[in-house]
XYZ file of C-alpha atoms in Angstrom:
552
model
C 16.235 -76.987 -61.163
C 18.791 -74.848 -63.177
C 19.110 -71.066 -61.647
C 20.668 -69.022 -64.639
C 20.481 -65.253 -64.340
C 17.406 -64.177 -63.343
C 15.572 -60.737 -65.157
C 14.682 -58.018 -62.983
C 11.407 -58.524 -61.412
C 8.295 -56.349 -62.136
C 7.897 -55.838 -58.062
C 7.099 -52.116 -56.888
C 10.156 -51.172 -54.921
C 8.672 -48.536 -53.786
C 6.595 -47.884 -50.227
C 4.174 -50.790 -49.639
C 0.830 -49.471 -50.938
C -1.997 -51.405 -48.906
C -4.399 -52.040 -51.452
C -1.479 -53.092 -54.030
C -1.110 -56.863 -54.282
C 2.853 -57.587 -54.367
C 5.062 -60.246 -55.883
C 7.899 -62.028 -54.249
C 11.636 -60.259 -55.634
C 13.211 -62.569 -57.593
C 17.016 -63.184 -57.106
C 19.617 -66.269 -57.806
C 18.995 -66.461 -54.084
C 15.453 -66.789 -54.338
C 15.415 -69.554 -56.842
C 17.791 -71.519 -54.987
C 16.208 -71.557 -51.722
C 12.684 -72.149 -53.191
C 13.659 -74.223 -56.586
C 16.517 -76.475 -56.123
C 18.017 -78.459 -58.428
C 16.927 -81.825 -57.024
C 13.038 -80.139 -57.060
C 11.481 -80.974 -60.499
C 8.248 -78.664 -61.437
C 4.951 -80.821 -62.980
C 2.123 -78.482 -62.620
C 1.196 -74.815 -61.996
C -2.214 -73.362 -61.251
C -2.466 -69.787 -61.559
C -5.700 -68.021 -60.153
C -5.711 -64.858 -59.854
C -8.023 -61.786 -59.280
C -9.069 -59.250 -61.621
C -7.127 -55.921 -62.055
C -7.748 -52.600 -60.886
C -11.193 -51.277 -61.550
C -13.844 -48.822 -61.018
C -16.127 -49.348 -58.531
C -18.705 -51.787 -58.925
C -21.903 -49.041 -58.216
C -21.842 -45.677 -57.672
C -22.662 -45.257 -53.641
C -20.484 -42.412 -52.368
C -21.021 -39.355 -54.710
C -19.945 -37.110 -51.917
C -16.274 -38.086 -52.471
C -15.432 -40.153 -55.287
C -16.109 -38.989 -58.962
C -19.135 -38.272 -61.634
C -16.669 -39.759 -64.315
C -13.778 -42.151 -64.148
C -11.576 -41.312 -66.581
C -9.115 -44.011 -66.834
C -10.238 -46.066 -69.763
C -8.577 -44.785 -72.707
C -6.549 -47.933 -73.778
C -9.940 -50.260 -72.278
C -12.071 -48.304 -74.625
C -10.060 -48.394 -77.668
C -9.521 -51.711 -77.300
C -13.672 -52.287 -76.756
C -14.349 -50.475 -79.314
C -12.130 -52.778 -81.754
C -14.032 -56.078 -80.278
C -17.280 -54.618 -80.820
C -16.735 -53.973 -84.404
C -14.622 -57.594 -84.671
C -18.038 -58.791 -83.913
C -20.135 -56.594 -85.387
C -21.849 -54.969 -82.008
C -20.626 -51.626 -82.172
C -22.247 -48.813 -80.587
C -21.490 -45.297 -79.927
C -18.841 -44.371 -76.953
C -21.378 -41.974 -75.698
C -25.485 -41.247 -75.645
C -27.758 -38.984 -73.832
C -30.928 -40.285 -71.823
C -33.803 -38.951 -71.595
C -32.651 -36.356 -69.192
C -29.805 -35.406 -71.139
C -27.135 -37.121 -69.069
C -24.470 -39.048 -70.529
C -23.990 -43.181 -69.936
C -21.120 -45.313 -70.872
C -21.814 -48.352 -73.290
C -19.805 -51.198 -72.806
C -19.593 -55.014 -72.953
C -20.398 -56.165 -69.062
C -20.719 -59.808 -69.423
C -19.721 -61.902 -72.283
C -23.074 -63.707 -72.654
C -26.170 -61.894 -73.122
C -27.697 -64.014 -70.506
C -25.919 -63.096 -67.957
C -26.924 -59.490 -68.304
C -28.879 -58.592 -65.012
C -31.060 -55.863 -66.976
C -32.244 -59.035 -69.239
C -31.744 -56.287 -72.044
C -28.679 -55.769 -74.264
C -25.525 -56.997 -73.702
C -24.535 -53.578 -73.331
C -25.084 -52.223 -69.593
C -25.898 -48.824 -69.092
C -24.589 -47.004 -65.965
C -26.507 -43.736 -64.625
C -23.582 -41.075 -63.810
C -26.515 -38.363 -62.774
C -26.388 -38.364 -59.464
C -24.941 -35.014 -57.833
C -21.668 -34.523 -57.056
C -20.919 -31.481 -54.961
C -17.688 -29.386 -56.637
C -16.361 -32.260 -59.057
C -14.916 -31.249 -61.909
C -14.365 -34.301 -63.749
C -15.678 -34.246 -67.402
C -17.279 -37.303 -69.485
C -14.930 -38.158 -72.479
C -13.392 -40.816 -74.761
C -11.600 -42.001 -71.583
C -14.539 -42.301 -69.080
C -14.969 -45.862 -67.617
C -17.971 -47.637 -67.033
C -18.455 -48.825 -63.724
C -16.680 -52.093 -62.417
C -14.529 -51.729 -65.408
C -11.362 -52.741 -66.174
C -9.140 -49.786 -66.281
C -5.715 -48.760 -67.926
C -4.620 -49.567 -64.525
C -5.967 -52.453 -63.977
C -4.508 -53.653 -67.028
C -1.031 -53.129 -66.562
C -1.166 -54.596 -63.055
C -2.281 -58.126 -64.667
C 0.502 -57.387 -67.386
C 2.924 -56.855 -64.587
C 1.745 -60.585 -62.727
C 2.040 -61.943 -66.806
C 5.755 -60.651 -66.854
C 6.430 -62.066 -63.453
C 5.332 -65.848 -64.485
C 7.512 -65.509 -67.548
C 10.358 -64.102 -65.504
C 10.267 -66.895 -63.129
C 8.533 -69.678 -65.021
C 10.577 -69.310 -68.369
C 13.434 -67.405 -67.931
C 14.600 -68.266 -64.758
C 13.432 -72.133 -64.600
C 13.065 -73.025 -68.453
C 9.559 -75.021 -67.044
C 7.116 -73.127 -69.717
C 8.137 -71.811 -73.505
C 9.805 -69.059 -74.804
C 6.739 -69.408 -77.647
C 3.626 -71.291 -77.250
C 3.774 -74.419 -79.024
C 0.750 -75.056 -81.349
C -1.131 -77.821 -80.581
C -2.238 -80.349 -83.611
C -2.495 -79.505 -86.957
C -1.365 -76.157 -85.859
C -4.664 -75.744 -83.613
C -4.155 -73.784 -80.315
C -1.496 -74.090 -77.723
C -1.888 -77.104 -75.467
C 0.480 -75.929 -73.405
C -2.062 -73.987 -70.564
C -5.720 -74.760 -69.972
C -6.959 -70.980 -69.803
C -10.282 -70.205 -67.902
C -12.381 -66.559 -67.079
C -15.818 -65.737 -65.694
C -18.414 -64.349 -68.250
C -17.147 -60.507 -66.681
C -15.443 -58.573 -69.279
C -12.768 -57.554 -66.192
C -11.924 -61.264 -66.049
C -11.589 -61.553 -69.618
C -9.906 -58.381 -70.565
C -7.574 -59.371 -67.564
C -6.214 -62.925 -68.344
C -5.688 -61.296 -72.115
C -2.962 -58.832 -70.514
C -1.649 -61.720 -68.226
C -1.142 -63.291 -71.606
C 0.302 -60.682 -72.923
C 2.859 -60.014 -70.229
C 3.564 -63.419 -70.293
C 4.238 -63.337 -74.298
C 4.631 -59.922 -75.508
C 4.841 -58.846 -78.902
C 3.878 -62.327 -80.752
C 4.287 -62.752 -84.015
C 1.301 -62.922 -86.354
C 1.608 -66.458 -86.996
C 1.686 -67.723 -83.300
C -0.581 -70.106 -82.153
C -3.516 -68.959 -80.858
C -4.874 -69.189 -77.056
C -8.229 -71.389 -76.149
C -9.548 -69.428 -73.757
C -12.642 -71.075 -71.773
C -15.730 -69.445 -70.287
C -19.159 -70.664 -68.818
C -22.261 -68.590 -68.318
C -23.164 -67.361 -64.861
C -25.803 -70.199 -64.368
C -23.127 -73.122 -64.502
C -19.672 -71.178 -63.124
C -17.611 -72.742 -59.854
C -15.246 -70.463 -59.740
C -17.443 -67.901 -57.398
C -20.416 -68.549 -55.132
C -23.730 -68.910 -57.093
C -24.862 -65.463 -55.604
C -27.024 -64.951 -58.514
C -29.165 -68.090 -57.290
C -31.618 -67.111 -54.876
C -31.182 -70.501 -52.406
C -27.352 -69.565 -52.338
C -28.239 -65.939 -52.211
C -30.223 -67.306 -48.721
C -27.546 -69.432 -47.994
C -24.707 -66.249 -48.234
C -26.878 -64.060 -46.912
C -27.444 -66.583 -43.641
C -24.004 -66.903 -42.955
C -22.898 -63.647 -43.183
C -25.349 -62.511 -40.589
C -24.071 -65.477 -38.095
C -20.324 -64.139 -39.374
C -21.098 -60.294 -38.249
C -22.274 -61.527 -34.839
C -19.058 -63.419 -33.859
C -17.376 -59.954 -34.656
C -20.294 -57.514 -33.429
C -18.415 -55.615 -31.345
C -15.930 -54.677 -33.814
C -17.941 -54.477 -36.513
C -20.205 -51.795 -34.819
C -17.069 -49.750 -33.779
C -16.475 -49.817 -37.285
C -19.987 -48.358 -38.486
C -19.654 -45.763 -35.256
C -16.436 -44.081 -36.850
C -17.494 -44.383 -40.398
C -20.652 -42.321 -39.245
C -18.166 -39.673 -37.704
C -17.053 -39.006 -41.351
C -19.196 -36.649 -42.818
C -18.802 -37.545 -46.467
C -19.465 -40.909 -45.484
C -22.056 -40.539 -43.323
C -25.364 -39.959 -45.378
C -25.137 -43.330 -48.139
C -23.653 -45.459 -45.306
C -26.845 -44.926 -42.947
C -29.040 -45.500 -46.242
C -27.822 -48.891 -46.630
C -27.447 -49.492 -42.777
C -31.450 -48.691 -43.087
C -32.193 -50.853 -46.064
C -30.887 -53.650 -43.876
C -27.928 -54.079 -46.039
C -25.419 -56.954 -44.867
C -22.509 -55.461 -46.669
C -22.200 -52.032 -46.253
C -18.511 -52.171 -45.035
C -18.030 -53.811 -48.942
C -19.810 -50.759 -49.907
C -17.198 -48.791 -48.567
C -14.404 -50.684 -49.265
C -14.978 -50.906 -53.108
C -15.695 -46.999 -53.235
C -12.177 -46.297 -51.572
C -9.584 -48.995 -52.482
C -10.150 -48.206 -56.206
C -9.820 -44.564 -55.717
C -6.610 -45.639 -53.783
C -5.814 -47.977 -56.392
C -6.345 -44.804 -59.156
C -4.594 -42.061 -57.047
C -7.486 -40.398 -56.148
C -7.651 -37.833 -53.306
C -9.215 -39.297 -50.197
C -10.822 -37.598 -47.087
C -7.816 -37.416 -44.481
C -10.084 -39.754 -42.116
C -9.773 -42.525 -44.406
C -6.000 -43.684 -43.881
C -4.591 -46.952 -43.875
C -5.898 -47.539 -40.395
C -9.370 -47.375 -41.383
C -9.106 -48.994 -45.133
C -7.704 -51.976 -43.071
C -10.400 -52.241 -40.747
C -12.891 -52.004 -43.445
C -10.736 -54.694 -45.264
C -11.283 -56.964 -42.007
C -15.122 -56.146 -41.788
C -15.793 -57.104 -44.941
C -13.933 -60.500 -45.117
C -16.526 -61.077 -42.487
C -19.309 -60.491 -44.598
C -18.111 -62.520 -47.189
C -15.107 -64.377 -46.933
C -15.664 -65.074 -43.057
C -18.481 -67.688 -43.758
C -16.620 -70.614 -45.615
C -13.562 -70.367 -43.426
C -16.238 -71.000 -39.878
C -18.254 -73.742 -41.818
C -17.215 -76.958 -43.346
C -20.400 -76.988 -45.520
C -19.971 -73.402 -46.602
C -16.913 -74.070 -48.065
C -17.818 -77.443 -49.623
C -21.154 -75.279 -51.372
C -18.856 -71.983 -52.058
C -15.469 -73.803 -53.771
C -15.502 -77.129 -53.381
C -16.460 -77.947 -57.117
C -13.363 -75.632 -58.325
C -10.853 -77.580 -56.090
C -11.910 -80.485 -57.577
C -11.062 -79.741 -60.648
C -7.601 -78.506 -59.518
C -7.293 -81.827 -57.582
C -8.383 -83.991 -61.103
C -5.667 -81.277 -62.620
C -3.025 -82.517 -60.208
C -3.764 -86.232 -60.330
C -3.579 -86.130 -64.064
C -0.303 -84.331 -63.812
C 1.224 -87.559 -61.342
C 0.004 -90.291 -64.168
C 1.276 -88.128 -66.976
C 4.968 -88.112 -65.118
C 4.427 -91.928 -64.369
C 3.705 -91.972 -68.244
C 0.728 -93.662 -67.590
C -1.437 -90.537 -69.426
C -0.176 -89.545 -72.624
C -0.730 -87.551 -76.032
C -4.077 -85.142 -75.366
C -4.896 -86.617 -72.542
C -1.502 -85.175 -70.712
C -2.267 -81.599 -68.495
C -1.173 -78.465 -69.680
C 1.763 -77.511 -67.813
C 0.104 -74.255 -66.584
C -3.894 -73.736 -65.980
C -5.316 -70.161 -65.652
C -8.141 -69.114 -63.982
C -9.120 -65.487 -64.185
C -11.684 -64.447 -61.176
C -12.668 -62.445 -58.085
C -12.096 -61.320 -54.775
C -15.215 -64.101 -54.365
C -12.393 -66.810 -55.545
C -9.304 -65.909 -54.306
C -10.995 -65.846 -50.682
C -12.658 -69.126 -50.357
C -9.540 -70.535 -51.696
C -7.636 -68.614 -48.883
C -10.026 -70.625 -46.570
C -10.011 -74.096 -47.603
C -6.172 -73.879 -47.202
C -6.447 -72.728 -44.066
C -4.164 -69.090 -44.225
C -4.137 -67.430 -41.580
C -5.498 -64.562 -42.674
C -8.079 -65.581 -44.351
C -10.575 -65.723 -41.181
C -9.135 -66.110 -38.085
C -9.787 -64.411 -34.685
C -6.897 -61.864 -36.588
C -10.329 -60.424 -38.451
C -10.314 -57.963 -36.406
C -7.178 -56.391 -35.159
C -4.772 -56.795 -38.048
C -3.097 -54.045 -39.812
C -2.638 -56.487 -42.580
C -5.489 -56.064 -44.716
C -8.041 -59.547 -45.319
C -9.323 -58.539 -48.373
C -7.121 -59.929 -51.506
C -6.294 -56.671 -53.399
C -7.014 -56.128 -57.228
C -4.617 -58.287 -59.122
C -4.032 -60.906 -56.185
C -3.353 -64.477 -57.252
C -3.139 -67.843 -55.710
C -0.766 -70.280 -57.222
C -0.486 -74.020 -56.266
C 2.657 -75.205 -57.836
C 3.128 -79.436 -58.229
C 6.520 -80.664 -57.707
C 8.625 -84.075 -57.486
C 11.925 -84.534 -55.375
C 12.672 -88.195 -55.819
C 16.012 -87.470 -54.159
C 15.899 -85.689 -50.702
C 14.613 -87.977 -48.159
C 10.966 -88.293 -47.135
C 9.864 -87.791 -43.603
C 10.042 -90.400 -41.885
C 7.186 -89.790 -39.038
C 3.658 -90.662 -39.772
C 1.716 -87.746 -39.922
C -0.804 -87.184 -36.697
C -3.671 -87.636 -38.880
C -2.636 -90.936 -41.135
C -4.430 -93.688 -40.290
C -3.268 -97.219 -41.566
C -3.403 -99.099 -44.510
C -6.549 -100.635 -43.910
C -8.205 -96.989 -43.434
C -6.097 -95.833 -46.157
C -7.514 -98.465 -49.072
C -11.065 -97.675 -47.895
C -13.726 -96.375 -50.027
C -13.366 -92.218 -48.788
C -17.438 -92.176 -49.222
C -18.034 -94.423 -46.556
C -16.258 -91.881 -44.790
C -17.449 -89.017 -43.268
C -16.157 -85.583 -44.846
C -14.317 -84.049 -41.964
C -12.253 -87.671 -41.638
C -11.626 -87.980 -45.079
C -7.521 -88.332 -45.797
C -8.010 -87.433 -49.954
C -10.753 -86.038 -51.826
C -13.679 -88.174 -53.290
C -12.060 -87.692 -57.052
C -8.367 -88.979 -55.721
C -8.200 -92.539 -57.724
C -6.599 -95.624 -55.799
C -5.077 -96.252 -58.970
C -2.937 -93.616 -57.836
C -1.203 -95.526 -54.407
C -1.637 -98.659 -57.008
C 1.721 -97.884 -58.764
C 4.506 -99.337 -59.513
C 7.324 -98.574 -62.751
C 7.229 -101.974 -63.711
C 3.492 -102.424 -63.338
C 2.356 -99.173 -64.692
C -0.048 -100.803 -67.051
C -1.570 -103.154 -64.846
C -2.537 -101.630 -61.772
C -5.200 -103.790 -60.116
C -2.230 -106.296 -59.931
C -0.075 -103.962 -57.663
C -1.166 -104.005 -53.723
C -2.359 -100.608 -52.216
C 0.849 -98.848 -51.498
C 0.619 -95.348 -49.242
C 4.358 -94.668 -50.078
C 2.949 -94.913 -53.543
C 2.648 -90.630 -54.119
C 5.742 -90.095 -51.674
C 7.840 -88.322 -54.648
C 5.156 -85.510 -55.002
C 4.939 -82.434 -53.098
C 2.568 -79.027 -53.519
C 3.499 -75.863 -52.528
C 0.602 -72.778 -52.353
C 1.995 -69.145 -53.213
C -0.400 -65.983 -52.304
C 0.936 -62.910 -53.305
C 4.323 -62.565 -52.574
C 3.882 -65.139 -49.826
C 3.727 -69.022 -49.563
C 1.091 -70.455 -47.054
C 1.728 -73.242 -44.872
C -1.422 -75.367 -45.120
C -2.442 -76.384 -41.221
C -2.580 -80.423 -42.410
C 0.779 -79.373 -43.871
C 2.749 -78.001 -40.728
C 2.981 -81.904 -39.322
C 6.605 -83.162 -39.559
C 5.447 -86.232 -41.134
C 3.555 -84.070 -44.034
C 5.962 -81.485 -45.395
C 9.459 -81.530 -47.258
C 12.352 -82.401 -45.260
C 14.218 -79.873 -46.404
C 12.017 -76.670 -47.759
C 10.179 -77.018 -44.752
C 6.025 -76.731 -43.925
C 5.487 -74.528 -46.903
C 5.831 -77.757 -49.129
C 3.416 -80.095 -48.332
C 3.641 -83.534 -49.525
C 1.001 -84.543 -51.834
C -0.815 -86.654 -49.290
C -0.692 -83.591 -46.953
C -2.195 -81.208 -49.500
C -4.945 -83.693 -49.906
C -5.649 -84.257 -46.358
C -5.653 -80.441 -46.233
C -8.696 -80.110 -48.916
C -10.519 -83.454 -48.756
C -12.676 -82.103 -46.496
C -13.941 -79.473 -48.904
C -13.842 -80.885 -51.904
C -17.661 -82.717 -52.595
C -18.390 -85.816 -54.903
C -20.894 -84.433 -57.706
C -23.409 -86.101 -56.318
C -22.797 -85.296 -52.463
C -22.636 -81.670 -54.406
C -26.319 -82.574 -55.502
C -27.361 -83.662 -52.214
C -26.266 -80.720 -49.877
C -27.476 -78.313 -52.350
C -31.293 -80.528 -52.477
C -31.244 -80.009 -48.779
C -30.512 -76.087 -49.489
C -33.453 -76.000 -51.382
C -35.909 -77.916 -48.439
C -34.381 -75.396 -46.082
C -34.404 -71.551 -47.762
C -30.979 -71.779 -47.378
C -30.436 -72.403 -43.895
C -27.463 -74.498 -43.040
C -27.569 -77.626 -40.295
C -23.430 -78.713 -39.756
């Protein structure tokens, strides 16, 4: 890959804030060691979390406050939707009581709406709040909104793909290209949760990405599903999953209950914590360190004053505790990762095979990949995916000692880039877990999950391959050197992950090391996870029978 001068990077020079997601610094040096020119890049997947926000319910009165007011470009910017679509409302009412509630767009589809009312949620701000002075106005958030924030963080992570993925390696467009007859730009498959954060988020990646379009530019297709049928989170709105979640994060807390009730002891030692952490302690909530952890990593995140007992030290332990409660599960249990992600990573798998054929030129015209998929989601995606890849810290014994927060910050993003290097040599061991070619040809469903080599959705079309035979497949013999050009490489943050399946000599890039995995590594890495639709069917049947309790 060409290295011309590289822009300056939108990374934060400054001190290392703990609840700030970072971005690798991007130098000639950089490019060169990562992207040389013999690497050729096919693919990117970008998923990434939402930026900063408020917090998601109001639980700690006592130190965070009445009114958020960091909204004022998220509200204007409302406001003009609403009207585009002719669902304007006033900023501002008054209940009953007098108080006032922010209006704004929650979901993007009315049925998502947990009140089952308007599409507008209304958010009580009534509740007392000792000597705050804040004051409701035109700039007041609603809560687990998107704020000004927020919003330049994901504009930050746009100008850093564009910086590296345009300017410094030419792989996407100055412009977006329109599609045919002038329709939208084929050139990235774009997907967001129904969440307005989600949304309003992968618009400002967008924008940092391409700023200051001209009118005329083609326009982005930007994909959403309602609640009921979206992979790229854990059904938690279903109430077998919700039995299911709720199961494993009680088995998670006990691996960890020592920790985890050192934890409650010294958040009970802080008096403006104590009084709403025992009420959910005695509601039998099995997330009350998330409780605390949303409350004070977006008041971090907004430069809020904190109580001097909450310092990095304790954010980071509360980071720790409540990856166990949620992320802990899927990284312990095959099947809880197979339920949780596994139909989102095999789309990114079908992604990634399509991208192969389309470079063999076997796929052409609309049925080629974009060269760039978004996916705009949660802490609830960027964890799982943590786990099925096997990063260290997404759930290891490390839980509970690290200093390194668990918990992917606002803004955090996973990106799995696809690459070919049909010039440096491949490795010539056989990876520990290879079997031979007899295995290798074998139907995977006849397999069990955990001794799968390549996901269900992998075609043998794919190790059928040759450049003179591209059209007639059947005809070529099963080849498992077939894919042996093709490599994937996983960035999180400003970090890449070496994927355990990955770190055998036989399975990585002879020269860029266990970072880039060949192809047949990466799958053996996932295969496990990744469920046919009907195996999907099955386990989730055998949910149902159960109330959500799991048998491995």
């Amino acid at each position: 890959m060409a290295s011309p001068t590289i822009p300056s990077s939108n990374v934060d020079s400054s001190t290392p804030n703990i609840v700030q997601a970072r971005l690798p610094k991007l130098s000639p040096e950089f490019i060169s060691q990562h992207y040389p020119s013999e690497v050729k890049l096919l693919h990117v997947h970008l998923v990434h979390r939402h930026g900063e926000r408020t917090p998601a319910s109001h639980r700690f009165p006592s130190i965070s406050p009445r009114y958020w007011n960091f909204c004022a470009q998220g509200n204007r910017l409302h406001a003009d939707f609403a009207k585009a679509v002719k669902v304007y409302s006033p900023n501002s009412e008054t209940d009953k009581d007098g108080n006032n509630y922010r209006q704004w767009h929650s979901y993007m589809f009315k049925s998502d709406n947990p009140t089952n009312a308007s599409i507008f949620l209304k958010e009580n701000l009534s509740k007392a709040h000792g000597n705050d002075k804040s004051q409701f106005t035109s700039d007041t958030c609603g809560f687990g909104q998107l704020s000004d924030v927020g919003r330049r963080s994901l504009t930050a992570l746009g100008a850093h793909m564009r910086a590296l993925y345009t300017d410094a390696l030419g792989f996407l467009p100055a412009v977006p290209r329109p599609g045919d007859n002038n329709g939208p730009t084929e050139d990235f498959y774009l997907r967001t949760t129904s969440f307005s954060r989600t949304f309003e988020s992968l618009q400002h990646t967008l924008g940092g990405m391409y700023p200051n379009l001209p009118a005329n530019s083609p326009l982005f297709r930007i994909n959403a599903r309602p609640m009921s049928s979206e992979n790229l989170y854990p059904a938690y709105h279903c109430k077998i999953s919700g039995w299911f979640h709720t199961e494993g994060t009680m088995e998670s807390i006990k691996l960890f209950a020592e920790d985890y009730a050192a934890l409650h002891k010294d958040i009970l030692q802080i008096p403006s914590l104590r009084e709403p952490f025992e009420a959910e302690l005695k509601r039998g909530a099995t997330h009350a360190a998330y409780f605390v952890l949303d409350t004070v990593t977006s008041m971090r995140s907004h430069g809020l004053p904190l109580p001097k007992e909450i310092d990095d030290e304790l954010i980071a332990r509360v980071s720790n505790m409540s990856a166990v409660e949620y992320l802990h599960p899927p990284v312990r249990s095959t099947k809880r990762a197979r339920m949780q992600i596994g139909p989102l990573a095999r789309e990114f798998t079908h992604t990634v095979v399509s991208a192969v054929e389309a470079d063999r030129g076997i796929v052409t015209g609309k049925q080629r990949p974009p060269k760039m998929s978004i996916y705009s989601g949660h802490d609830s995606t960027i964890g799982p995916l943590l786990a099925i890849f096997g990063d260290d810290l997404a759930g290891s014994p490390l839980l509970a000692t690290s200093a390194t927060p668990m918990w992917p910050p606002f803004a955090s993003s996973v990106r799995i880039e696809l690459l070919k290097d049909s010039v440096s040599p491949y490795p010539t061991i056989q990876p520990s877990w290879a079997g031979d070619v007899s295995i290798n040809s074998v139907d995977m469903s006849t397999i069990p999950h955990d001794e799968r080599i390549r996901p269900l959705n992998v075609p043998d079309s794919l190790y059928r391959w040759a450049p003179r035979q591209a059209n007639n497949a059947s005809d070529v013999p099963f080849n498992p050197r077939a894919t042996h050009d093709y490599y994937v490489r996983i960035w999180y943050n400003d970090r890449s992950v070496q994927l355990p399946a990955c770190r055998d000599p036989g399975a990585h890039h002879t020269k860029l090391g266990p970072s880039v995995c060949t192809l047949d590594g990466f799958f053996k890495q996932i295969a496990r996870f990744v469920p046919s639709e009907s195996e999907f069917s099955q386990e989730y049947l055998a949910l149902t029978n159960t109330k959500g309790k799991l048998s491995e």
